CSV table of C-alpha atoms and ligand atoms in Angstrom, one decimal:
chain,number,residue,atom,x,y,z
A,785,UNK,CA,-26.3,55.8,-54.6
A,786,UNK,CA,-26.5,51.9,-54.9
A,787,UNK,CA,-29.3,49.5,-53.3
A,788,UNK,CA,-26.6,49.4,-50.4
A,789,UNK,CA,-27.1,52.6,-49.5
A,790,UNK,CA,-30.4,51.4,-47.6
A,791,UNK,CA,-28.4,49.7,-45.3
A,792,UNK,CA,-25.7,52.2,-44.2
A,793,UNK,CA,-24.9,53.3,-40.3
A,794,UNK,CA,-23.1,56.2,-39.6
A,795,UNK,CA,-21.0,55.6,-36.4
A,796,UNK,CA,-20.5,58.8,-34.6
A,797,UNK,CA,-17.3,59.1,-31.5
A,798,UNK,CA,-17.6,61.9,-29.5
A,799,UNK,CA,-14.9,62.9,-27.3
A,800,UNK,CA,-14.4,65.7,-25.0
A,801,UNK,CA,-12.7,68.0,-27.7
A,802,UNK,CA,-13.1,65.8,-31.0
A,803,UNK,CA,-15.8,63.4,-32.9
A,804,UNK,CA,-15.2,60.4,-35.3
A,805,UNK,CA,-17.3,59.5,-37.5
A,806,UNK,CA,-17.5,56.4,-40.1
A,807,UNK,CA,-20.3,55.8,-42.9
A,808,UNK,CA,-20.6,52.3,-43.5
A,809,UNK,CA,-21.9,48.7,-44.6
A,810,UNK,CA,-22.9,47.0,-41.1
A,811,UNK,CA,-22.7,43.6,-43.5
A,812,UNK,CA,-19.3,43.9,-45.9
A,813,UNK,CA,-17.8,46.6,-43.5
A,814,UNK,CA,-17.0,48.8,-46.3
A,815,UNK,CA,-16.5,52.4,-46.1
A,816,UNK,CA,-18.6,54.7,-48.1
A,817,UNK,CA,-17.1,57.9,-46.1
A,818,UNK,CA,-15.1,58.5,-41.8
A,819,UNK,CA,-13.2,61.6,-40.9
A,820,UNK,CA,-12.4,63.2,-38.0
A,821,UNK,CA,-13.5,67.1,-36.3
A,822,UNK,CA,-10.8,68.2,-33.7
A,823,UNK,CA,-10.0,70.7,-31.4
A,824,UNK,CA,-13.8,71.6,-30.8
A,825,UNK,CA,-13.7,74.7,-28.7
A,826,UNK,CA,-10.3,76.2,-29.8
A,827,UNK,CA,-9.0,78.5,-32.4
A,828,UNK,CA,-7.2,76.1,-34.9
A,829,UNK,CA,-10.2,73.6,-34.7
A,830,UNK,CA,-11.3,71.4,-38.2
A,831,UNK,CA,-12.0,68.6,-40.2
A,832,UNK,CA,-10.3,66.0,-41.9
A,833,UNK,CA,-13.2,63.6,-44.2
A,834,UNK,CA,-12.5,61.1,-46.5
A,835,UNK,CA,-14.5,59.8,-48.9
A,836,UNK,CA,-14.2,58.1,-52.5
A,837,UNK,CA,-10.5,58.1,-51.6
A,838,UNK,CA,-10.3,61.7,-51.5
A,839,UNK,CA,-8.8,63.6,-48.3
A,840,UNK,CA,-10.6,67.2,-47.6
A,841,UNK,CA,-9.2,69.1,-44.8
A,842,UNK,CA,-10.5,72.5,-43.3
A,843,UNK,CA,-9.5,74.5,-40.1
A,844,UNK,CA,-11.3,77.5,-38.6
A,845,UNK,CA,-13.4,78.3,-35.5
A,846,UNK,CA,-15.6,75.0,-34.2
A,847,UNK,CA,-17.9,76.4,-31.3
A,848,UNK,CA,-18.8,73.2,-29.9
A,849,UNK,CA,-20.4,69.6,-30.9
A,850,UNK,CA,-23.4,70.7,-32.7
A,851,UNK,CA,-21.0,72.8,-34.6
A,852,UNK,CA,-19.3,70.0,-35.2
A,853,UNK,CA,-21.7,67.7,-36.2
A,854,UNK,CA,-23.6,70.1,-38.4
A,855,UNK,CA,-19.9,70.5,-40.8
A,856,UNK,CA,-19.6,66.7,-40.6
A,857,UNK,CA,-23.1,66.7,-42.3
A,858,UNK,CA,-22.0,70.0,-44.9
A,859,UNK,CA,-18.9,67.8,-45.6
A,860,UNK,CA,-21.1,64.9,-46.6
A,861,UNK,CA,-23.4,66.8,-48.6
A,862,UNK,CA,-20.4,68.4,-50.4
A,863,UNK,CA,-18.8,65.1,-51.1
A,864,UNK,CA,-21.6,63.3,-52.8
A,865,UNK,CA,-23.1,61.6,-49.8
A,866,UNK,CA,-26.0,63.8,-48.5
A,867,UNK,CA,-26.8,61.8,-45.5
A,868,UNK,CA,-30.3,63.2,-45.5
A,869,UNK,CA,-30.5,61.2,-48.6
A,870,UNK,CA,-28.1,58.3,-48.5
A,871,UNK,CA,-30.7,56.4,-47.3
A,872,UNK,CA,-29.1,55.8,-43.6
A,873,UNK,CA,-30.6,53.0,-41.7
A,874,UNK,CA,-29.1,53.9,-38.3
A,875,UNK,CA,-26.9,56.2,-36.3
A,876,UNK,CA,-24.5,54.3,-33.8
A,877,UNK,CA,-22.9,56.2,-30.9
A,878,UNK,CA,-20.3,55.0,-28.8
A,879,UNK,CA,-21.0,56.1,-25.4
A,880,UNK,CA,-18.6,55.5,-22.9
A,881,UNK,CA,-19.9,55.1,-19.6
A,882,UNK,CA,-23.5,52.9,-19.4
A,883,UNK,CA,-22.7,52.3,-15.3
A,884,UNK,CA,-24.9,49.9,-13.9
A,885,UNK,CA,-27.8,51.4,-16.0
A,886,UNK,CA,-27.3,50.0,-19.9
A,887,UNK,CA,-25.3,46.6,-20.7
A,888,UNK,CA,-26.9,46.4,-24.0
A,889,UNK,CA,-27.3,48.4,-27.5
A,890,UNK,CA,-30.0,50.5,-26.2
A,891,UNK,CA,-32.6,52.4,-28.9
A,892,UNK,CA,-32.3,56.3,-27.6
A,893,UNK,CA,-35.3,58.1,-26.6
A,894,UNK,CA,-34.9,61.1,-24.2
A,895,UNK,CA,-35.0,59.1,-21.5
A,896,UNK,CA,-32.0,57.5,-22.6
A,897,UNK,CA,-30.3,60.6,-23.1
A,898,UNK,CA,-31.2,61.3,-19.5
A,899,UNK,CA,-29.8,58.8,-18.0
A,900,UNK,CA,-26.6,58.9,-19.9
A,901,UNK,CA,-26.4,62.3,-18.6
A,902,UNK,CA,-27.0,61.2,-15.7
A,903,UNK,CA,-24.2,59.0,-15.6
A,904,UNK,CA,-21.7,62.1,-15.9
A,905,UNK,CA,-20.3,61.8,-12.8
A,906,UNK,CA,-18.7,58.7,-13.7
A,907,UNK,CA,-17.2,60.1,-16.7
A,908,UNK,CA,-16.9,63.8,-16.3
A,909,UNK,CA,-14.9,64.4,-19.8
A,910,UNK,CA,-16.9,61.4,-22.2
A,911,UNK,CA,-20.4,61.4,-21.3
A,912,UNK,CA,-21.1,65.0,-21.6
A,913,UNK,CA,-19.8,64.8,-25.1
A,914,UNK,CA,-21.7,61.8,-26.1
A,915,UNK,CA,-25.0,63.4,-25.1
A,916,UNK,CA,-24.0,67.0,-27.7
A,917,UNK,CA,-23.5,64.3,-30.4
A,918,UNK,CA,-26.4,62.0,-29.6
A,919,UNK,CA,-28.8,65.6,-29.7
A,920,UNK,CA,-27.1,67.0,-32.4
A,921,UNK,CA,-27.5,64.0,-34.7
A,922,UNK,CA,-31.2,63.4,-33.3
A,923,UNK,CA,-31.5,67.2,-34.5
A,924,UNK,CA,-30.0,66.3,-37.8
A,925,UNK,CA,-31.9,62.9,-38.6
A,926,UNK,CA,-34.9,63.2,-36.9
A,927,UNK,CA,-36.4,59.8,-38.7
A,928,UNK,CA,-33.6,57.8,-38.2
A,929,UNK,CA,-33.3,55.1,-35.3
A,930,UNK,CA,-30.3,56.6,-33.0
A,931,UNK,CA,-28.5,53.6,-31.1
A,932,UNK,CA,-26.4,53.7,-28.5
A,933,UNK,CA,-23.1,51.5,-27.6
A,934,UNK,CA,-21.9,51.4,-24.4
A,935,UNK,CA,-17.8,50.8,-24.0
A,936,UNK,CA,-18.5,49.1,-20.7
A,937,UNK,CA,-21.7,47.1,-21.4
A,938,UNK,CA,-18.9,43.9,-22.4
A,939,UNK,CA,-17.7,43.8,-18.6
A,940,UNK,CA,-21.2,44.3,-17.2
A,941,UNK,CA,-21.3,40.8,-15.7
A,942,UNK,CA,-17.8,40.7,-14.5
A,943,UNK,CA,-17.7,38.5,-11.0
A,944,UNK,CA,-18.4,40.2,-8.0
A,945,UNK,CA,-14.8,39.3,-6.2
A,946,UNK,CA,-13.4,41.2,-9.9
A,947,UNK,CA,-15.8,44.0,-9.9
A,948,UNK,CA,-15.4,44.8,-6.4
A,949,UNK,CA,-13.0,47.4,-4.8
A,950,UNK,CA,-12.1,46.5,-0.9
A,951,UNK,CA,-13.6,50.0,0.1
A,952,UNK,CA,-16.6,50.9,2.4
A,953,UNK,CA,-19.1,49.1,1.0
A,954,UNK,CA,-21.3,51.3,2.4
A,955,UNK,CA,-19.0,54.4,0.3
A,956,UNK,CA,-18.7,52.7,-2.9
A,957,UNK,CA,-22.6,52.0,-2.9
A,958,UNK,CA,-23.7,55.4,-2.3
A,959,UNK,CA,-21.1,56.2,-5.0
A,960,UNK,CA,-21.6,53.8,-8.0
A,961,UNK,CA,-18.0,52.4,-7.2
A,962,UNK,CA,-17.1,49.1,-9.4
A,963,UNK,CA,-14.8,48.0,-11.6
A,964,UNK,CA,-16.8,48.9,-15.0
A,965,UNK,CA,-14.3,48.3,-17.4
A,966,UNK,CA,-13.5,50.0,-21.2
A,967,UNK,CA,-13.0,49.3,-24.5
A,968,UNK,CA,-15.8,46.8,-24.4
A,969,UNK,CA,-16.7,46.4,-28.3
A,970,UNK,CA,-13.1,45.9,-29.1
A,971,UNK,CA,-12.4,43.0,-26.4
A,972,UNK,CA,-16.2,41.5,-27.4
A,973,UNK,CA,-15.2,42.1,-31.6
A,974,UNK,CA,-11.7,40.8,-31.4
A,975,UNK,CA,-11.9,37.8,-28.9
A,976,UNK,CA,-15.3,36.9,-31.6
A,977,UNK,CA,-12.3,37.4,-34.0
A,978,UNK,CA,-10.2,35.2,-32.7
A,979,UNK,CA,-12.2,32.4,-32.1
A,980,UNK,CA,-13.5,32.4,-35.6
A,981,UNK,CA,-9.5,32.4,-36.8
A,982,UNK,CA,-9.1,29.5,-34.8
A,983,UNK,CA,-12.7,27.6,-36.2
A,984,UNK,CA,-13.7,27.3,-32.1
A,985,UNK,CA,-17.1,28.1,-30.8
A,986,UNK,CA,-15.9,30.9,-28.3
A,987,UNK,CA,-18.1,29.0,-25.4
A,988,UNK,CA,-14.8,27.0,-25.5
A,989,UNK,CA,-11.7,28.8,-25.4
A,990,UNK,CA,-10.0,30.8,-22.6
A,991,UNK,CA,-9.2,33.8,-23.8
A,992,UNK,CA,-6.9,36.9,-23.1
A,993,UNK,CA,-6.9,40.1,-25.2
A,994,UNK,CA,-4.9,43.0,-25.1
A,995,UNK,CA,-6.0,46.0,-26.6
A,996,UNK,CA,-2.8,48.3,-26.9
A,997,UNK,CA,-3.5,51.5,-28.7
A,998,UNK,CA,-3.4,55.2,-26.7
A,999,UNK,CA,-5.6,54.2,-24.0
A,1000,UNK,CA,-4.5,50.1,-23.2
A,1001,UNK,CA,-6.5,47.8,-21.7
A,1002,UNK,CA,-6.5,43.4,-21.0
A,1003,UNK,CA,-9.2,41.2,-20.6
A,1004,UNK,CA,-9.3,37.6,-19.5
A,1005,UNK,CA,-12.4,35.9,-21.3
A,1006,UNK,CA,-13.3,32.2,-20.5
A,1007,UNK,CA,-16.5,30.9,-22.9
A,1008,UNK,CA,-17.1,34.6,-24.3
A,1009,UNK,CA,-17.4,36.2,-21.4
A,1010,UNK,CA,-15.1,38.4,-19.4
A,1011,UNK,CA,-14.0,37.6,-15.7
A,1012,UNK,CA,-11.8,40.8,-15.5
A,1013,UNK,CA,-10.2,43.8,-17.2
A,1014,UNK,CA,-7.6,46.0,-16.3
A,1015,UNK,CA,-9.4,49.1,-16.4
A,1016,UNK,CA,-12.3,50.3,-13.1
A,1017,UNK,CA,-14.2,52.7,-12.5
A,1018,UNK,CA,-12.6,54.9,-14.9
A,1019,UNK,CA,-9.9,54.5,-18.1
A,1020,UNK,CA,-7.2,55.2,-15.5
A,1021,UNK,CA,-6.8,51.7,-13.9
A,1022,UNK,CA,-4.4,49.0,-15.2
A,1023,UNK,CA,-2.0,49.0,-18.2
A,1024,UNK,CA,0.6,52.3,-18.7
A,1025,UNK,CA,-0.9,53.8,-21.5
A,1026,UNK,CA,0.4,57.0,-23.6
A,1027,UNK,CA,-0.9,59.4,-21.4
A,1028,UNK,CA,-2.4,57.8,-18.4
A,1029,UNK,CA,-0.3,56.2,-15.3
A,1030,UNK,CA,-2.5,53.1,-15.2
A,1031,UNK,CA,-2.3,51.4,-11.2
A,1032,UNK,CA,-0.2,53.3,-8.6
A,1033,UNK,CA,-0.6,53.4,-5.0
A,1034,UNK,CA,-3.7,55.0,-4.6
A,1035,UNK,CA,-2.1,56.6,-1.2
A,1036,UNK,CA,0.0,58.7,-4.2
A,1037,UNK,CA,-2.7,61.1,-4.3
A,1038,UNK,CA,-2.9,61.8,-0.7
A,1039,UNK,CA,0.4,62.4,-0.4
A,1040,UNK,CA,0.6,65.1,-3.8
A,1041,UNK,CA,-2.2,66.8,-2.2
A,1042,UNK,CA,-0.2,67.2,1.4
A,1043,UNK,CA,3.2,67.3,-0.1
A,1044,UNK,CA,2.9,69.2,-3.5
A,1045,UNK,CA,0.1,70.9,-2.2
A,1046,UNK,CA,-2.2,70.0,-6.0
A,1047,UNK,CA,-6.0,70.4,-5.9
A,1048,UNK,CA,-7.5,67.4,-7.0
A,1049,UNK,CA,-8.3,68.7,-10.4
A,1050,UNK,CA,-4.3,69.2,-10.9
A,1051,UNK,CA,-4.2,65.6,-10.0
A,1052,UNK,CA,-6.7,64.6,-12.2
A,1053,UNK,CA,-4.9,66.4,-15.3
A,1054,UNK,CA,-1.7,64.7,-13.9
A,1055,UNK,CA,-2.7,61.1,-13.9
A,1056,UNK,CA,-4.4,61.2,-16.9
A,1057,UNK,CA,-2.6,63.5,-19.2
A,1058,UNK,CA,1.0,63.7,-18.1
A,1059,UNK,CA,1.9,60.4,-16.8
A,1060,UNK,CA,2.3,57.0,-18.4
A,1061,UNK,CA,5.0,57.3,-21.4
A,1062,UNK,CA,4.3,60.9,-22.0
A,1063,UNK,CA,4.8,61.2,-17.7
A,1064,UNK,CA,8.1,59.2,-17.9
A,1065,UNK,CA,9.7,59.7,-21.4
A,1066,UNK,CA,8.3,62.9,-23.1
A,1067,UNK,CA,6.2,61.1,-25.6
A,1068,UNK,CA,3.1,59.3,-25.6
A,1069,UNK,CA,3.4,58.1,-29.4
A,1070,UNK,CA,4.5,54.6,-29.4
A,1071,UNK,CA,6.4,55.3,-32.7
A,1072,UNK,CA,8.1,58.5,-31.0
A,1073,UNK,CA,9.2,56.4,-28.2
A,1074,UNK,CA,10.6,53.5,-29.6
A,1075,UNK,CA,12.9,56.4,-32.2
A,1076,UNK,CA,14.1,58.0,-28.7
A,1077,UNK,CA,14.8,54.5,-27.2
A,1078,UNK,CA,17.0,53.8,-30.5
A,1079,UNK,CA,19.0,56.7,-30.2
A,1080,UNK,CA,19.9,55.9,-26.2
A,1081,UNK,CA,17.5,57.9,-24.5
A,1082,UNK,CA,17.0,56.0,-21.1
A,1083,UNK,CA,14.0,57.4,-19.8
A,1084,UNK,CA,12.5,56.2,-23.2
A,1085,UNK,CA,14.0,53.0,-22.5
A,1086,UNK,CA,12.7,52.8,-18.8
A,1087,UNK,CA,9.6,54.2,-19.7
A,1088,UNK,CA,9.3,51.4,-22.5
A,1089,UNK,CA,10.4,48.7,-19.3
A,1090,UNK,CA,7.6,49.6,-17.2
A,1091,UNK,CA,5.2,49.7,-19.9
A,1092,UNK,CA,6.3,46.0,-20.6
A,1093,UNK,CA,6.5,45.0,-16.7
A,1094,UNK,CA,2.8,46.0,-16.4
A,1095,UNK,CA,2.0,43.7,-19.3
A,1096,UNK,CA,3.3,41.2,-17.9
A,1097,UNK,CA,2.1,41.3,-14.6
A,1098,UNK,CA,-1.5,41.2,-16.3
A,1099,UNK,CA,-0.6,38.1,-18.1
A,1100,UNK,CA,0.4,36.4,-15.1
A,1101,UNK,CA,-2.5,36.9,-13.0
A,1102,UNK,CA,-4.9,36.6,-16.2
A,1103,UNK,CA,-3.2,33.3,-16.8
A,1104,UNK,CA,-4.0,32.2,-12.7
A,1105,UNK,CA,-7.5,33.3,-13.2
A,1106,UNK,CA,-8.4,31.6,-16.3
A,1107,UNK,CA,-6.5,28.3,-15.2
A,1108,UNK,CA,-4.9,28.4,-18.5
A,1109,UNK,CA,-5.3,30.0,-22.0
A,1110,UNK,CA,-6.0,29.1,-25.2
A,1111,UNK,CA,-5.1,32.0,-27.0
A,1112,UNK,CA,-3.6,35.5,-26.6
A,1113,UNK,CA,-4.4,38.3,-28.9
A,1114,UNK,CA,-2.7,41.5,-29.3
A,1115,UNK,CA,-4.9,44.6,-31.1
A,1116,UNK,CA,-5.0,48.3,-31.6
A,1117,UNK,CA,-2.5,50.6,-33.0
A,1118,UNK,CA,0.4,49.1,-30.7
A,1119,UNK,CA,-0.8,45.8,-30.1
A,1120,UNK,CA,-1.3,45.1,-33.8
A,1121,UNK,CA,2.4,47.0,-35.5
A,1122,UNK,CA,4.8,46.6,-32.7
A,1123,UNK,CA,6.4,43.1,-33.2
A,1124,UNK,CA,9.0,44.7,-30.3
A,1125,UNK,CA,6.1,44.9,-27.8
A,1126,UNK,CA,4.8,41.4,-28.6
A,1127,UNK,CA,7.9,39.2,-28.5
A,1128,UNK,CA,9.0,41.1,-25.1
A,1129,UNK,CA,5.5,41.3,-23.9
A,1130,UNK,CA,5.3,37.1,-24.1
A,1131,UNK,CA,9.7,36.2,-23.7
A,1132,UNK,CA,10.4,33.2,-22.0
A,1133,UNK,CA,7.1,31.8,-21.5
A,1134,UNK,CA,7.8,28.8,-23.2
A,1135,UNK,CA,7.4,26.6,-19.6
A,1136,UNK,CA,3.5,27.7,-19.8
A,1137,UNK,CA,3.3,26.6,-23.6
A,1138,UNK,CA,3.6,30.8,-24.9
A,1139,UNK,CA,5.8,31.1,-28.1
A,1140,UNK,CA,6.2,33.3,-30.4
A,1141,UNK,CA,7.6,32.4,-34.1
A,1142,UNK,CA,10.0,35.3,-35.1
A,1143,UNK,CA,9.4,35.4,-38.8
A,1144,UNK,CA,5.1,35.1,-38.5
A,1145,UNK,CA,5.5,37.8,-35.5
A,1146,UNK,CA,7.7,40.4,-37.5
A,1147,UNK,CA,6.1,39.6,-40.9
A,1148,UNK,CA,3.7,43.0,-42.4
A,1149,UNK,CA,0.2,41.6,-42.4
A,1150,UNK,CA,-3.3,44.0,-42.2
A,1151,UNK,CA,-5.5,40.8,-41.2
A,1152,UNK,CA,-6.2,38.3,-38.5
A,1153,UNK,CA,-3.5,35.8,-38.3
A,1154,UNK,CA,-1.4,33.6,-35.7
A,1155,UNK,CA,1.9,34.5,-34.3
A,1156,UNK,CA,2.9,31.3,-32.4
A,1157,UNK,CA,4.4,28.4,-34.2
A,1158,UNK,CA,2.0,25.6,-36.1
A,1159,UNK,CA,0.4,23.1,-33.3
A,1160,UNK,CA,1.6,25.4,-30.1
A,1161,UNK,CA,-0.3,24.9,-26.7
A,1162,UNK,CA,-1.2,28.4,-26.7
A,1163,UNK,CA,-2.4,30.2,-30.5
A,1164,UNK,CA,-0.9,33.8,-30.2
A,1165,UNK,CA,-2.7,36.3,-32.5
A,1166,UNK,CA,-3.0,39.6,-33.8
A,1167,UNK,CA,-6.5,41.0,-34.6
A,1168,UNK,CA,-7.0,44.5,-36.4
A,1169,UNK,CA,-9.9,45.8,-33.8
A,1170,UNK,CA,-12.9,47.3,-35.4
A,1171,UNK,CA,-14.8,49.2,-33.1
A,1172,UNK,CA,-16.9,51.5,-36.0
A,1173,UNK,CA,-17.9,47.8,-37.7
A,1174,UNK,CA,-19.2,45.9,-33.8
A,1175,UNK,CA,-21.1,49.4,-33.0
A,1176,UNK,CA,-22.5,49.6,-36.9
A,1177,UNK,CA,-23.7,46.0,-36.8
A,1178,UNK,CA,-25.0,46.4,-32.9
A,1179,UNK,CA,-27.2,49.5,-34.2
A,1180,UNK,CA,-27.9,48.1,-36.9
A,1181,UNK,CA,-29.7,44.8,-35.4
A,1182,UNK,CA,-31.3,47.6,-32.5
A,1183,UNK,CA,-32.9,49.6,-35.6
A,1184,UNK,CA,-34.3,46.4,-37.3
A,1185,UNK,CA,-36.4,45.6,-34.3
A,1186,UNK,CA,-37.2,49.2,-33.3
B,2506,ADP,P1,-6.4,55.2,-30.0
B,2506,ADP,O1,-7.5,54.6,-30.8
B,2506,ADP,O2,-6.4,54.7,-28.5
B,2506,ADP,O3,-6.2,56.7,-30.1
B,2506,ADP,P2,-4.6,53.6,-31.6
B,2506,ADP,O4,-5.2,52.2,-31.4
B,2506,ADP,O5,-4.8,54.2,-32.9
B,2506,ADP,O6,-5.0,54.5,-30.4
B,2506,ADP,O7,-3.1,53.4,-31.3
B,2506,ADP,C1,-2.2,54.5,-31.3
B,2506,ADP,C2,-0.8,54.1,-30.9
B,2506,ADP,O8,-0.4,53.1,-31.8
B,2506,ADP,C3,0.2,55.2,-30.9
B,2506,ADP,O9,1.0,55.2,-29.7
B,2506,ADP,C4,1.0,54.9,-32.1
B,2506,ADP,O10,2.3,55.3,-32.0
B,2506,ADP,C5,1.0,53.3,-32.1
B,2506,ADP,N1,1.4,52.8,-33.4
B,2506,ADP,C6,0.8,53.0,-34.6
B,2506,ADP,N2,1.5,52.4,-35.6
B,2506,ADP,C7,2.6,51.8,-35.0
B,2506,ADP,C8,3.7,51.1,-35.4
B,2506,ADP,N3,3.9,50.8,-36.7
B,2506,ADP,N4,4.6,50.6,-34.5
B,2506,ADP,C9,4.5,50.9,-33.2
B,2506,ADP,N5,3.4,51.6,-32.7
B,2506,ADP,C10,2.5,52.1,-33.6
């Protein structure tokens, strides 16, 4: 391999049934090799890895994450890139849940890994599966620095009157009960983004992001740093998302478990799996959706209104707490290719200085750009999110000093 192969990360995302991986420059951001294992613990499980623009697939049996890991490796070593040997400088692992625990890139040890597992209890499905890939990939590069990146560290600091649910106090603190917020190194990456597109230092700008993809989320940023997110104490909380209900009435579940007589793990699956679009219209694909809604299916088209009102309602009271915005930037798979979702999303706003300029807004781009007209009050952007490039350079830096 080339002199840059010294420098490469490999960015591992485990999730309860699946892990993504990337191989790449923390500096220029290219890709030497990313793929995907799914279906860990079923039948028709496999592997999709890329690499030298060649696509290898395989399906079969995959027990669980060290499984998993270990044909991620095989697939390296039979592509070219024996990671043994490719000369990787550090692993990065997005973890999801750091609670009140980790707000930074944190060098793992097994203490770390300790207290991530410890932290399971605040997310029952993620954290378990970060630990089998953090111990796998220890297992499988024992000399190489293992970092990882926490989804909420970003919201750590949020204000006490945002971070605070009007519970027992007593309850919540025996509990660990906060807003924590998600999706941390994509609002951090993409509002860094932003203020670069715009030449501002990001110590100046009021910001608000929203990151639209299968699981949504919005942040309102002022000087860099975050003074809410939609999202709590779990991924549930806020925007409708594909699968998840985002806010209802939290007396909703009370009333399923009297009325429809569901166990709380029923409700669980419910709210997280079956609601949102999927819940409402059938689909949680954006792209499935927006077909349906074309061919006059009005639970698409109803499904697709609520998903909007819930935007909005978000913008509103982001726009209140901020005091006004300087810019507003839409990322992740919806966020960044549904010009549909953008213009309704920000229509009739003009009063508060939000405009949209058709032709930018619809126009095919892959990069950073602006969406409002020259010299508007507010800069409207989209900004491709790059989660495996924030967690590859934050690993990177950890592994430099370790
Ligand atoms: P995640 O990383 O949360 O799985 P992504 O950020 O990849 O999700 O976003 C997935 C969503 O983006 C899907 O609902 C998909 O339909 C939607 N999407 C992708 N491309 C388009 C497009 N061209 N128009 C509208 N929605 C799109």
């Amino acid at each position: 391999m080339t002199e840059a192969a010294d420098d490469l990360v490999l960015v591992i995302n485990s999730g309860s049934s699946s892990i993504k991986y990337q191989l790449l420059n923390p500096e220029s951001g290219a890709v030497t090799a990313s793929g995907m294992v799914d279906r860990i613990g079923e039948g028709n499980a496999g592997i999709e890895h890329q690499s030298d623009g060649e696509t290898t697939e395989r399906r079969g049996a995959i027990a669980d994450h060290t499984a998993g890991l270990r044909l991620i490796f095989d697939m390296f070593a039979e592509t070219g890139h024996d990671l043994a040997n490719a000369g990787v400088r550090a692993v990065g692992h997005r973890v999801v849940h750091g609670g009140e625990v980790f707000y930074q890139p944190t060098l793992i040890d097994d203490a770390v890994v300790a207290a991530i597992a410890d932290l399971s209890s605040l997310a029952p499905l993620h954290n378990p599966a970060n630990v089998a890939g953090i111990e796998s990939a220890r297992k499988l590069l024992p000399e190489v620095p293992q970092v990882a990146v926490f989804d909420t560290a970003f919201f750590h600091g949020l204000p006490d009157a945002a971070k605070t649910y009007a519970i027992d106090a007593k309850v919540a603190a025996a509990h660990g009960i906060r807003k924590y917020g998600f999706h941390g190194t994509s609002h951090e990456y993409v509002s860094g983004q932003a203020a670069k597109l715009l030449g501002r230092d990001p110590a100046e700008l009021n910001q608000i992001v929203f990151h639209l993809g299968n699981g949504a989320s919005a942040s309102a940023i002022r000087g860099g740093h975050p003074i809410d997110t939609t999202m709590g104490l779990t991924p549930l909380e806020g925007l409708v998302m594909g699968t998840r209900s985002g806010d209802i009435d939290p007396g909703i579940i009370a009333h399923l478990m009297r009325s429809a007589h569901l166990d709380i793990d029923q409700i669980d699956t419910l709210l997280n799996r079956d609601s949102g679009l999927k819940g409402l219209s059938g689909v949680n694909d954006f792209r499935e959706l927006q077909r349906l809604i074309e061919n006059g299916d009005t639970a698409a088209k109803l499904a697709y209104d609520v998903y909007i009102h819930r935007l909005r309602r978000y913008l509103g009271a982001y726009l209140i707490d901020l005091g006004g915005v300087d810019a507003i930037t839409f990322t992740a798979g919806v966020g960044e290719n549904s010009p549909q979702v953008r213009a309704d999303a920000l229509a009739d706003l003009s009063r508060f200085g939000i405009e949209i300029d058709p032709a930018a807004n619809t126009a095919k781009s892959r990069t950073a750009r602006h969406i409002s007209p020259p010299n508007a009050e507010v800069a409207i952007l989209v900004v491709p999110t790059n989660e495996e490039l924030a967690i590859a350079r934050a690993a990177h830096r950890v592994a430099e000093t370790a």
